[in-house]
């Protein structure tokens, strides 16, 4: 008999304890930038230089932080379960903590692609994506085909190409775990609805849960402490 499957949906709250600023909290990134300027496709067309500088700074910050205990505990679930991590985060902290199956819904900060590739539905494929780790990119930096390089990020105004893979993982899950997301950014916020009718949905968040569902079990704590509680509930080390 195979391992039971856990689908883990993570958001900014799982990385906040590593020191990565969130967008929605006070003193978060939204406080310092207009979202339309740095996180929308229209912003890219208006001022790509500003966008490149913004993501260069995010990449530089990412190089200075480390996975926290929540990332490590999520990775350790693979010892006992078949785990798929679905993350809204663009950082690489799940990978660095040891998780092996990760769906990045909103792209990856350490990667870039030609600006004339929008998403997988419109012809972009993984072969277009270039891993630059923590390096900077600037106006004039071109892909092999001659197009300007852009961050490999899904911005507002763009499709979320990996949402179908995420839905599939949730539909097949025996347990769903949601960590550190406000469940306000769609389509990710609606993923829990694809869990089976008898599937428990654990949510780890210090704030009140904005959705009502009889399957939800709310662990009202920050990600690191909440993950320790969750593993105790599962009775796994």
Coordinates of C-alpha atoms in Angstrom, one line a residue:
X1 CA 0.0 0.0 0.0
X2 CA 1.4 3.4 -1.0
X3 CA 1.9 6.4 1.2
X4 CA -1.1 8.7 1.8
X5 CA -1.0 11.9 -0.1
X6 CA -0.7 15.4 1.4
X7 CA -1.2 18.5 -0.7
X8 CA 0.4 21.5 1.1
X9 CA -0.6 25.0 0.0
X10 CA 1.8 27.7 1.3
X11 CA 1.8 31.5 1.2
X12 CA 3.9 34.4 2.4
X13 CA 3.4 33.5 6.1
X14 CA 5.6 30.4 5.8
X15 CA 8.6 32.5 4.7
X16 CA 7.9 35.5 6.9
X17 CA 9.8 33.9 9.8
X18 CA 12.8 33.6 7.6
X19 CA 12.8 37.4 7.2
X20 CA 11.1 37.7 3.8
X21 CA 8.8 40.7 3.7
X22 CA 5.1 40.0 3.0
X23 CA 3.0 42.2 0.7
X24 CA -0.1 42.4 2.8
X25 CA 1.0 43.1 6.4
X26 CA 1.8 46.5 7.7
X27 CA 5.4 47.5 6.7
X28 CA 5.1 44.9 3.9
X29 CA 6.1 45.4 0.3
X30 CA 2.7 46.9 -0.6
X31 CA 3.5 49.8 1.8
X32 CA 6.5 50.8 -0.3
X33 CA 5.4 50.1 -3.8
X34 CA 2.3 50.4 -5.9
X35 CA 1.3 46.9 -6.8
X36 CA 0.5 48.0 -10.4
X37 CA 4.0 49.2 -10.8
X38 CA 5.9 46.1 -9.7
X39 CA 3.6 43.1 -9.9
X40 CA 1.5 43.5 -13.0
X41 CA 2.1 42.9 -16.7
X42 CA 1.0 46.5 -17.4
X43 CA 3.7 47.7 -15.0
X44 CA 6.3 45.8 -17.1
X45 CA 5.1 47.5 -20.3
X46 CA 5.2 50.9 -18.6
X47 CA 8.5 50.7 -16.8
X48 CA 10.5 47.4 -17.2
X49 CA 13.6 49.0 -15.6
X50 CA 11.7 49.6 -12.4
X51 CA 10.5 46.1 -12.4
X52 CA 13.9 44.6 -13.0
X53 CA 15.4 46.7 -10.1
X54 CA 12.6 45.6 -7.8
X55 CA 13.2 41.9 -8.5
X56 CA 16.9 42.3 -8.4
X57 CA 16.5 43.6 -4.9
X58 CA 14.2 40.7 -4.0
X59 CA 16.7 38.2 -5.3
X60 CA 19.5 39.9 -3.3
X61 CA 17.4 39.6 -0.2
X62 CA 16.6 36.0 -0.9
X63 CA 20.4 35.2 -1.0
X64 CA 20.7 36.4 2.6
X65 CA 17.9 34.3 4.2
X66 CA 17.5 30.6 5.1
X67 CA 14.6 28.2 5.4
X68 CA 13.0 28.2 8.8
X69 CA 11.6 25.3 10.9
X70 CA 8.3 25.4 9.1
X71 CA 10.0 24.8 5.7
X72 CA 12.0 22.0 7.3
X73 CA 9.0 20.4 8.9
X74 CA 7.0 20.5 5.7
X75 CA 10.0 18.8 3.9
X76 CA 10.1 16.1 6.7
X77 CA 6.6 15.1 5.9
X78 CA 8.0 13.2 2.9
X79 CA 9.4 10.6 5.4
X80 CA 5.9 9.3 5.9
X81 CA 3.7 10.8 3.2
X82 CA 3.6 11.4 -0.6
X83 CA 3.8 15.2 -0.4
X84 CA 3.2 17.9 -3.1
X85 CA 3.9 21.5 -2.1
X86 CA 1.9 24.1 -3.9
X87 CA 3.3 27.5 -3.2
X88 CA 2.3 31.0 -3.9
X89 CA 5.8 32.1 -2.9
X90 CA 8.4 32.9 -5.5
X91 CA 11.3 32.1 -3.2
X92 CA 13.3 28.9 -3.2
X93 CA 13.1 28.1 0.5
X94 CA 11.0 25.0 0.1
X95 CA 13.7 23.6 -2.2
X96 CA 16.5 24.5 0.1
X97 CA 14.7 22.9 3.0
X98 CA 14.5 19.6 1.1
X99 CA 11.0 19.4 -0.4
X100 CA 11.2 17.5 -3.6
X101 CA 7.9 18.0 -5.4
X102 CA 7.0 21.7 -5.6
X103 CA 4.5 23.6 -7.8
X104 CA 5.3 27.3 -8.0
X105 CA 2.0 28.9 -8.9
X106 CA 3.4 32.4 -9.2
X107 CA 6.8 31.7 -10.7
X108 CA 10.3 31.6 -9.3
X109 CA 12.5 34.5 -8.3
X110 CA 15.8 32.9 -9.2
X111 CA 14.7 32.3 -12.8
X112 CA 14.1 34.5 -15.9
X113 CA 12.7 34.0 -19.4
X114 CA 12.3 36.0 -22.6
X115 CA 9.7 38.8 -22.4
X116 CA 7.9 37.5 -25.5
X117 CA 6.9 34.3 -23.7
X118 CA 3.9 34.8 -21.5
X119 CA 3.0 31.5 -20.0
X120 CA 2.6 27.8 -20.9
X121 CA -0.8 28.3 -22.5
X122 CA 0.7 30.8 -24.9
X123 CA 3.7 28.8 -26.0
X124 CA 6.2 29.3 -23.2
X125 CA 7.9 26.1 -22.2
X126 CA 10.4 25.2 -19.5
X127 CA 13.2 25.3 -22.1
X128 CA 12.7 29.1 -22.3
X129 CA 13.4 29.5 -18.5
X130 CA 17.0 30.4 -17.4
X131 CA 18.2 29.8 -13.8
X132 CA 20.2 32.9 -12.8
X133 CA 20.2 32.1 -9.0
X134 CA 20.8 35.4 -7.3
X135 CA 22.3 37.4 -10.2
X136 CA 20.9 40.7 -11.5
X137 CA 19.3 41.3 -14.8
X138 CA 19.0 44.7 -16.5
X139 CA 17.6 46.3 -19.6
X140 CA 19.6 45.1 -22.5
X141 CA 20.2 41.6 -21.1
X142 CA 18.8 39.3 -23.8
X143 CA 17.7 35.7 -24.2
X144 CA 19.4 33.6 -26.9
X145 CA 16.6 34.5 -29.3
X146 CA 17.2 38.2 -28.8
X147 CA 14.3 39.2 -26.6
X148 CA 14.7 41.1 -23.4
X149 CA 14.8 38.9 -20.3
X150 CA 12.1 39.3 -17.7
X151 CA 11.5 37.8 -14.3
X152 CA 10.0 34.3 -14.3
X153 CA 7.1 35.6 -12.2
X154 CA 3.3 35.4 -12.8
X155 CA 2.1 38.9 -12.5
X156 CA -1.4 40.3 -12.1
X157 CA -3.0 40.3 -15.5
X158 CA -1.4 37.0 -16.5
X159 CA -2.7 33.5 -16.5
X160 CA -1.6 31.1 -13.8
X161 CA -0.3 28.3 -16.0
X162 CA 0.3 25.7 -13.3
X163 CA -3.1 25.9 -11.6
X164 CA -4.3 22.7 -13.3
X165 CA -1.4 20.7 -11.8
X166 CA -2.2 22.2 -8.4
X167 CA -5.9 21.3 -8.7
X168 CA -4.9 17.7 -9.7
X169 CA -2.7 17.4 -6.6
X170 CA -5.5 18.7 -4.3
X171 CA -8.1 16.4 -5.9
X172 CA -5.8 13.3 -5.2
X173 CA -4.9 14.3 -1.7
X174 CA -5.9 12.4 1.5
X175 CA -5.0 15.4 3.6
X176 CA -4.8 19.1 2.7
X177 CA -2.6 21.5 4.7
X178 CA -2.6 25.3 4.2
X179 CA 0.2 27.3 5.8
X180 CA 0.6 31.0 5.9
X181 CA -1.8 32.2 3.3
X182 CA -4.6 34.7 3.7
X183 CA -6.7 32.8 1.1
X184 CA -7.4 36.1 -0.6
X185 CA -5.4 35.8 -3.9
X186 CA -7.2 33.8 -6.6
X187 CA -7.1 31.3 -8.1
X188 CA -4.9 29.8 -5.3
X189 CA -7.4 30.8 -2.7
X190 CA -10.0 28.5 -4.2
X191 CA -7.8 25.4 -4.3
X192 CA -9.2 23.9 -1.1
X193 CA -12.6 23.5 -2.7
X194 CA -11.1 20.8 -4.9
X195 CA -10.3 18.6 -1.9
X196 CA -12.6 15.5 -1.5
X197 CA -15.7 15.9 0.6
X198 CA -14.3 13.8 3.5
X199 CA -10.7 15.2 3.3
X200 CA -9.5 17.1 6.4
X201 CA -8.2 20.6 5.6
X202 CA -5.7 21.9 8.2
X203 CA -5.0 25.7 8.1
X204 CA -2.1 27.1 10.0
X205 CA -2.5 30.8 10.4
X206 CA -2.4 33.1 13.5
X207 CA -5.3 35.2 12.1
X208 CA -8.9 34.2 11.7
X209 CA -9.7 32.0 8.7
X210 CA -11.8 34.0 6.1
X211 CA -13.6 30.9 4.8
X212 CA -16.2 28.7 6.3
X213 CA -16.0 25.0 5.5
X214 CA -16.9 22.0 7.8
X215 CA -13.7 20.2 6.7
X216 CA -11.4 23.0 8.1
X217 CA -9.4 22.5 11.2
X218 CA -7.7 25.8 12.2
X219 CA -4.4 25.7 14.0
X220 CA -4.2 29.3 15.1
X221 CA -0.4 29.9 15.2
X222 CA 2.6 31.1 13.2
X223 CA 4.0 28.7 10.7
X224 CA 6.9 27.2 12.7
X225 CA 4.8 26.5 15.8
X226 CA 1.8 25.4 13.8
X227 CA 3.8 22.9 11.8
X228 CA 5.0 21.3 15.0
X229 CA 1.4 21.0 16.2
X230 CA 0.3 19.6 12.9
X231 CA 3.0 16.9 13.0
X232 CA 1.9 16.0 16.5
X233 CA -1.6 15.6 15.2
X234 CA -0.4 13.2 12.5
X235 CA 1.7 11.5 15.1
X236 CA 4.8 11.5 13.0
X237 CA 8.4 12.5 13.9

